[in-house]
Amino acid sequence: MNGLPDAVWISASSSVKAFDRPLIQSLSKNLTVAQWQYEQSPDEPSSLSAAVELLHEYLITQSEPVHLVGHGMSGVVGLLYARCYPERVKSLSLLSVAAQPAITWHAHYYVQRKLLPCSREQVLAQSVRTLFGKDLPYHPQAFVALLDRDLETAPSLHSLYELVQLPKGGVEVPLLVCAANDDAIIDRRSHAQWSRMLKPGDRLWRCPSGRHFFHFFHPETVGNQLLQFWDTTKLVNRSLLTA
């Protein structure tokens, strides 16, 4: 053991990072997983580029490329990073990230705020049902509080005044894109659009259920998909070395 991580889990949404823990624990049974965290202060402008550069400051301390994993907005940070610094990334796995990366639950929230004559708390309560369903492991109000904080601290570029678009496209490194069949944010159409951007060896996979945070409800199933994908990238890298 050299102490270097095999994979780095990106956590750019500290308010919802607890939903990543079951999957990280599952993966940690088989390899070393580091968790990189980012949280902007209330006085900072929301900036994806700042998160990308801070992630780079961390990853250049690693002697070898790593597998990057991220869910939602954290996955968007990983996607932008892999486009800028592919030499630092062994593979990229995205959970609940649309082919148009700006389609996040934050964008969905702001659209609902504009369309519905409801308060912030009412729309957040509806968002909880959309993102997690009705069978919640904790009191619904706790989820409302988490989403409320995530709106303030995640590096989202959206607001009530403007919804931002991001460049579409894939990455040079091996790519796995996962979503759930019953996710209302990353629906089948949004997920299928990735197929136009994939290289040989890239993969799309849909979890049977679990909605937007499917990896929280099915950590073992999702973990197996990640491990299988990473094993495949090892074979690809070996074939390139011997070619």
mmCIF file of C-alpha atoms in Angstrom:
data_model
loop_
_atom_site.group_PDB
_atom_site.id
_atom_site.type_symbol
_atom_site.label_atom_id
_atom_site.label_comp_id
_atom_site.label_asym_id
_atom_site.label_seq_id
_atom_site.Cartn_x
_atom_site.Cartn_y
_atom_site.Cartn_z
ATOM 1 C CA MET A 1 0.000 0.000 0.000
ATOM 2 C CA ASN A 2 1.476 3.358 -0.990
ATOM 3 C CA GLY A 3 -1.275 5.457 0.569
ATOM 4 C CA LEU A 4 -2.320 6.968 -2.761
ATOM 5 C CA PRO A 5 -6.046 6.892 -3.579
ATOM 6 C CA ASP A 6 -7.331 4.716 -6.388
ATOM 7 C CA ALA A 7 -10.379 6.947 -6.764
ATOM 8 C CA VAL A 8 -11.332 10.465 -5.688
ATOM 9 C CA TRP A 9 -14.938 11.235 -4.841
ATOM 10 C CA ILE A 10 -15.752 14.861 -5.611
ATOM 11 C CA SER A 11 -17.980 16.540 -3.046
ATOM 12 C CA ALA A 12 -18.818 20.056 -4.216
ATOM 13 C CA SER A 13 -22.189 20.047 -2.441
ATOM 14 C CA SER A 14 -21.339 19.642 1.223
ATOM 15 C CA SER A 15 -24.963 19.864 2.335
ATOM 16 C CA VAL A 16 -25.896 16.633 0.577
ATOM 17 C CA LYS A 17 -22.595 14.746 0.958
ATOM 18 C CA ALA A 18 -24.181 12.422 3.541
ATOM 19 C CA PHE A 19 -26.038 10.761 0.650
ATOM 20 C CA ASP A 20 -22.666 9.803 -0.880
ATOM 21 C CA ARG A 21 -21.408 8.018 2.246
ATOM 22 C CA PRO A 22 -22.998 4.557 1.738
ATOM 23 C CA LEU A 23 -21.481 4.228 -1.743
ATOM 24 C CA ILE A 24 -18.068 5.500 -0.621
ATOM 25 C CA GLN A 25 -18.086 2.967 2.212
ATOM 26 C CA SER A 26 -19.044 0.193 -0.201
ATOM 27 C CA LEU A 27 -16.248 1.106 -2.620
ATOM 28 C CA SER A 28 -13.728 1.406 0.218
ATOM 29 C CA LYS A 29 -14.025 -2.334 0.848
ATOM 30 C CA ASN A 30 -12.209 -2.938 -2.432
ATOM 31 C CA LEU A 31 -9.920 0.051 -2.965
ATOM 32 C CA THR A 32 -8.751 3.359 -1.497
ATOM 33 C CA VAL A 33 -11.219 6.201 -1.998
ATOM 34 C CA ALA A 34 -10.358 9.798 -1.101
ATOM 35 C CA GLN A 35 -13.078 12.433 -0.701
ATOM 36 C CA TRP A 36 -12.308 15.920 -1.986
ATOM 37 C CA GLN A 37 -14.644 18.597 -0.609
ATOM 38 C CA TYR A 38 -15.446 22.100 -1.759
ATOM 39 C CA GLU A 39 -17.735 24.676 -0.205
ATOM 40 C CA GLN A 40 -17.934 28.291 -1.205
ATOM 41 C CA SER A 41 -18.344 30.920 1.505
ATOM 42 C CA PRO A 42 -21.381 33.260 1.551
ATOM 43 C CA ASP A 43 -19.166 36.123 0.346
ATOM 44 C CA GLU A 44 -17.816 34.254 -2.687
ATOM 45 C CA PRO A 45 -19.438 34.394 -6.132
ATOM 46 C CA SER A 46 -20.676 31.033 -7.369
ATOM 47 C CA SER A 47 -17.881 29.746 -9.588
ATOM 48 C CA LEU A 48 -17.416 26.349 -11.172
ATOM 49 C CA SER A 49 -13.993 27.404 -12.463
ATOM 50 C CA ALA A 50 -12.819 28.117 -8.917
ATOM 51 C CA ALA A 51 -13.885 24.623 -7.848
ATOM 52 C CA VAL A 52 -12.086 23.104 -10.862
ATOM 53 C CA GLU A 53 -8.840 24.931 -10.079
ATOM 54 C CA LEU A 54 -8.952 23.970 -6.397
ATOM 55 C CA LEU A 55 -9.512 20.355 -7.400
ATOM 56 C CA HIS A 56 -6.469 20.629 -9.659
ATOM 57 C CA GLU A 57 -4.369 21.935 -6.787
ATOM 58 C CA TYR A 58 -5.233 18.745 -4.940
ATOM 59 C CA LEU A 59 -4.815 16.280 -7.806
ATOM 60 C CA ILE A 60 -1.382 17.550 -8.881
ATOM 61 C CA THR A 61 -0.127 16.337 -5.503
ATOM 62 C CA GLN A 62 -0.930 12.758 -6.610
ATOM 63 C CA SER A 63 1.861 10.957 -8.426
ATOM 64 C CA GLU A 64 -0.536 9.078 -10.725
ATOM 65 C CA PRO A 65 -3.903 9.730 -12.414
ATOM 66 C CA VAL A 66 -6.978 8.663 -10.432
ATOM 67 C CA HIS A 67 -10.545 7.593 -11.102
ATOM 68 C CA LEU A 68 -12.843 10.594 -10.558
ATOM 69 C CA VAL A 69 -16.442 10.154 -9.367
ATOM 70 C CA GLY A 70 -19.123 12.759 -8.732
ATOM 71 C CA HIS A 71 -22.876 13.046 -8.324
ATOM 72 C CA GLY A 72 -24.982 15.931 -9.607
ATOM 73 C CA MET A 73 -23.185 19.276 -9.358
ATOM 74 C CA SER A 74 -20.089 17.478 -8.062
ATOM 75 C CA GLY A 75 -20.102 15.404 -11.236
ATOM 76 C CA VAL A 76 -20.293 18.587 -13.292
ATOM 77 C CA VAL A 77 -17.115 19.791 -11.558
ATOM 78 C CA GLY A 78 -15.472 16.459 -12.418
ATOM 79 C CA LEU A 79 -16.597 16.721 -16.043
ATOM 80 C CA LEU A 80 -15.172 20.219 -16.444
ATOM 81 C CA TYR A 81 -11.970 19.141 -14.732
ATOM 82 C CA ALA A 82 -11.486 16.100 -16.978
ATOM 83 C CA ARG A 83 -11.899 18.335 -20.022
ATOM 84 C CA CYS A 84 -9.202 20.709 -18.763
ATOM 85 C CA TYR A 85 -6.743 18.204 -17.289
ATOM 86 C CA PRO A 86 -7.285 14.760 -18.861
ATOM 87 C CA GLU A 87 -3.716 13.723 -18.039
ATOM 88 C CA ARG A 88 -4.620 13.720 -14.321
ATOM 89 C CA VAL A 89 -7.702 11.498 -14.757
ATOM 90 C CA LYS A 90 -7.694 7.722 -15.221
ATOM 91 C CA SER A 91 -11.471 7.628 -15.780
ATOM 92 C CA LEU A 92 -14.555 9.717 -15.037
ATOM 93 C CA SER A 93 -17.804 8.375 -13.568
ATOM 94 C CA LEU A 94 -20.827 10.677 -13.504
ATOM 95 C CA LEU A 95 -23.945 10.003 -11.435
ATOM 96 C CA SER A 96 -27.111 11.984 -12.239
ATOM 97 C CA VAL A 97 -25.410 14.317 -14.721
ATOM 98 C CA ALA A 98 -27.239 15.239 -17.929
ATOM 99 C CA ALA A 99 -25.742 15.555 -21.409
ATOM 100 C CA GLN A 100 -26.435 19.264 -20.936
ATOM 101 C CA PRO A 101 -24.479 19.526 -17.654
ATOM 102 C CA ALA A 102 -26.419 22.584 -16.503
ATOM 103 C CA ILE A 103 -29.566 20.460 -16.032
ATOM 104 C CA THR A 104 -29.340 19.981 -12.267
ATOM 105 C CA TRP A 105 -31.903 19.856 -9.482
ATOM 106 C CA HIS A 106 -31.020 23.512 -8.835
ATOM 107 C CA ALA A 107 -32.196 24.448 -12.344
ATOM 108 C CA HIS A 108 -35.366 22.415 -11.800
ATOM 109 C CA TYR A 109 -36.005 24.304 -8.553
ATOM 110 C CA TYR A 110 -35.647 27.746 -10.150
ATOM 111 C CA VAL A 111 -37.954 26.778 -13.027
ATOM 112 C CA GLN A 112 -40.585 25.690 -10.505
ATOM 113 C CA ARG A 113 -40.195 28.919 -8.546
ATOM 114 C CA LYS A 114 -40.938 30.897 -11.695
ATOM 115 C CA LEU A 115 -43.897 28.759 -12.759
ATOM 116 C CA LEU A 116 -45.637 28.139 -9.419
ATOM 117 C CA PRO A 117 -47.178 30.715 -7.061
ATOM 118 C CA CYS A 118 -45.442 29.065 -4.095
ATOM 119 C CA SER A 119 -42.900 30.023 -1.474
ATOM 120 C CA ARG A 120 -39.294 28.837 -1.423
ATOM 121 C CA GLU A 121 -40.071 26.307 1.306
ATOM 122 C CA GLN A 122 -43.091 24.933 -0.553
ATOM 123 C CA VAL A 123 -41.103 24.408 -3.747
ATOM 124 C CA LEU A 124 -38.290 22.784 -1.759
ATOM 125 C CA ALA A 125 -40.800 20.429 -0.134
ATOM 126 C CA GLN A 126 -42.001 19.436 -3.599
ATOM 127 C CA SER A 127 -38.376 19.044 -4.688
ATOM 128 C CA VAL A 128 -37.801 16.572 -1.848
ATOM 129 C CA ARG A 129 -40.607 14.367 -3.181
ATOM 130 C CA THR A 130 -39.255 14.679 -6.725
ATOM 131 C CA LEU A 131 -35.660 13.869 -5.770
ATOM 132 C CA PHE A 132 -36.219 11.196 -3.112
ATOM 133 C CA GLY A 133 -39.783 9.927 -3.394
ATOM 134 C CA LYS A 134 -42.152 9.381 -0.487
ATOM 135 C CA ASP A 135 -40.265 6.706 1.481
ATOM 136 C CA LEU A 136 -37.772 8.946 3.234
ATOM 137 C CA PRO A 137 -35.330 7.628 5.859
ATOM 138 C CA TYR A 138 -35.602 10.894 7.829
ATOM 139 C CA HIS A 139 -38.224 13.556 8.486
ATOM 140 C CA PRO A 140 -39.109 15.471 5.273
ATOM 141 C CA GLN A 141 -38.284 18.801 6.922
ATOM 142 C CA ALA A 142 -34.689 17.671 7.396
ATOM 143 C CA PHE A 143 -34.432 17.120 3.643
ATOM 144 C CA VAL A 144 -35.927 20.554 2.978
ATOM 145 C CA ALA A 145 -33.231 22.097 5.177
ATOM 146 C CA LEU A 146 -30.470 20.215 3.342
ATOM 147 C CA LEU A 147 -31.701 21.313 -0.079
ATOM 148 C CA ASP A 148 -32.125 24.874 1.148
ATOM 149 C CA ARG A 149 -28.490 24.954 2.254
ATOM 150 C CA ASP A 150 -27.344 23.314 -0.962
ATOM 151 C CA LEU A 151 -28.880 26.158 -2.952
ATOM 152 C CA GLU A 152 -26.642 28.538 -1.011
ATOM 153 C CA THR A 153 -23.365 26.599 -0.948
ATOM 154 C CA ALA A 154 -23.153 24.476 -4.119
ATOM 155 C CA PRO A 155 -21.272 26.106 -7.038
ATOM 156 C CA SER A 156 -24.392 26.378 -9.184
ATOM 157 C CA LEU A 157 -24.558 29.188 -11.740
ATOM 158 C CA HIS A 158 -28.374 29.299 -11.758
ATOM 159 C CA SER A 159 -30.565 31.880 -10.054
ATOM 160 C CA LEU A 160 -34.121 33.192 -10.153
ATOM 161 C CA TYR A 161 -32.931 35.726 -12.704
ATOM 162 C CA GLU A 162 -31.093 33.430 -15.096
ATOM 163 C CA LEU A 163 -30.593 29.776 -16.017
ATOM 164 C CA VAL A 164 -27.140 29.115 -17.447
ATOM 165 C CA GLN A 165 -26.139 26.607 -20.137
ATOM 166 C CA LEU A 166 -22.808 24.748 -20.165
ATOM 167 C CA PRO A 167 -20.925 23.268 -23.126
ATOM 168 C CA LYS A 168 -22.060 19.778 -24.083
ATOM 169 C CA GLY A 169 -19.613 17.043 -24.922
ATOM 170 C CA GLY A 170 -17.661 14.131 -23.563
ATOM 171 C CA VAL A 171 -14.077 13.753 -22.372
ATOM 172 C CA GLU A 172 -10.845 12.153 -23.610
ATOM 173 C CA VAL A 173 -10.698 9.718 -20.683
ATOM 174 C CA PRO A 174 -12.904 6.608 -20.227
ATOM 175 C CA LEU A 175 -16.403 7.695 -19.196
ATOM 176 C CA LEU A 176 -19.253 6.038 -17.289
ATOM 177 C CA VAL A 177 -22.564 7.907 -17.022
ATOM 178 C CA CYS A 178 -25.208 6.579 -14.600
ATOM 179 C CA ALA A 179 -28.768 7.640 -13.812
ATOM 180 C CA ALA A 180 -31.937 6.089 -12.387
ATOM 181 C CA ASN A 181 -34.975 5.013 -14.389
ATOM 182 C CA ASP A 182 -37.295 7.063 -12.175
ATOM 183 C CA ASP A 183 -35.202 10.232 -11.981
ATOM 184 C CA ALA A 184 -37.373 13.197 -12.987
ATOM 185 C CA ILE A 185 -34.352 15.518 -13.310
ATOM 186 C CA ILE A 186 -32.087 13.333 -15.466
ATOM 187 C CA ASP A 187 -34.837 11.574 -17.381
ATOM 188 C CA ARG A 188 -34.329 8.944 -20.076
ATOM 189 C CA ARG A 189 -34.079 11.537 -22.845
ATOM 190 C CA SER A 190 -31.457 13.611 -20.997
ATOM 191 C CA HIS A 191 -29.469 10.482 -20.253
ATOM 192 C CA ALA A 192 -29.769 9.022 -23.765
ATOM 193 C CA GLN A 193 -28.346 12.200 -25.302
ATOM 194 C CA TRP A 194 -24.979 11.143 -23.901
ATOM 195 C CA SER A 195 -24.868 8.343 -26.498
ATOM 196 C CA ARG A 196 -23.900 10.859 -29.200
ATOM 197 C CA MET A 197 -20.833 11.892 -27.210
ATOM 198 C CA LEU A 198 -19.421 8.519 -26.180
ATOM 199 C CA LYS A 199 -16.185 6.922 -27.365
ATOM 200 C CA PRO A 200 -15.567 3.190 -27.719
ATOM 201 C CA GLY A 201 -15.314 1.825 -24.193
ATOM 202 C CA ASP A 202 -17.521 4.507 -22.623
ATOM 203 C CA ARG A 203 -20.688 3.284 -20.921
ATOM 204 C CA LEU A 204 -24.228 4.380 -20.085
ATOM 205 C CA TRP A 205 -26.042 2.615 -17.247
ATOM 206 C CA ARG A 206 -29.425 3.160 -15.596
ATOM 207 C CA CYS A 207 -30.270 2.006 -12.086
ATOM 208 C CA PRO A 208 -33.755 0.425 -11.895
ATOM 209 C CA SER A 209 -34.895 2.867 -9.175
ATOM 210 C CA GLY A 210 -33.715 5.371 -6.603
ATOM 211 C CA ARG A 211 -34.559 8.665 -8.319
ATOM 212 C CA HIS A 212 -31.968 11.457 -8.353
ATOM 213 C CA PHE A 213 -29.987 10.111 -5.378
ATOM 214 C CA PHE A 214 -30.131 6.483 -6.490
ATOM 215 C CA HIS A 215 -26.602 5.826 -5.243
ATOM 216 C CA PHE A 216 -27.792 6.476 -1.675
ATOM 217 C CA PHE A 217 -30.552 3.886 -1.909
ATOM 218 C CA HIS A 218 -28.568 1.293 -3.906
ATOM 219 C CA PRO A 219 -24.895 1.683 -2.929
ATOM 220 C CA GLU A 220 -23.907 -1.947 -3.533
ATOM 221 C CA THR A 221 -25.504 -2.079 -6.992
ATOM 222 C CA VAL A 222 -23.939 1.205 -8.073
ATOM 223 C CA GLY A 223 -20.620 0.240 -6.505
ATOM 224 C CA ASN A 224 -20.515 -2.963 -8.555
ATOM 225 C CA GLN A 225 -21.048 -0.971 -11.740
ATOM 226 C CA LEU A 226 -18.180 1.364 -10.858
ATOM 227 C CA LEU A 227 -15.824 -1.500 -9.997
ATOM 228 C CA GLN A 228 -16.661 -3.341 -13.229
ATOM 229 C CA PHE A 229 -16.044 -0.170 -15.231
ATOM 230 C CA TRP A 230 -12.716 0.477 -13.517
ATOM 231 C CA ASP A 231 -11.645 -3.115 -14.207
ATOM 232 C CA THR A 232 -12.457 -2.521 -17.874
ATOM 233 C CA THR A 233 -10.313 0.624 -17.965
ATOM 234 C CA LYS A 234 -7.383 -1.435 -16.642
ATOM 235 C CA LEU A 235 -7.706 -3.773 -19.613
ATOM 236 C CA VAL A 236 -7.911 -0.820 -22.012
ATOM 237 C CA ASN A 237 -4.793 0.782 -20.518
ATOM 238 C CA ARG A 238 -2.878 -2.511 -20.734
ATOM 239 C CA SER A 239 -3.795 -2.949 -24.398
ATOM 240 C CA LEU A 240 -2.606 0.592 -25.155
ATOM 241 C CA LEU A 241 0.712 -0.076 -23.420
ATOM 242 C CA THR A 242 1.308 -3.265 -25.410
ATOM 243 C CA ALA A 243 0.097 -1.936 -28.757
#
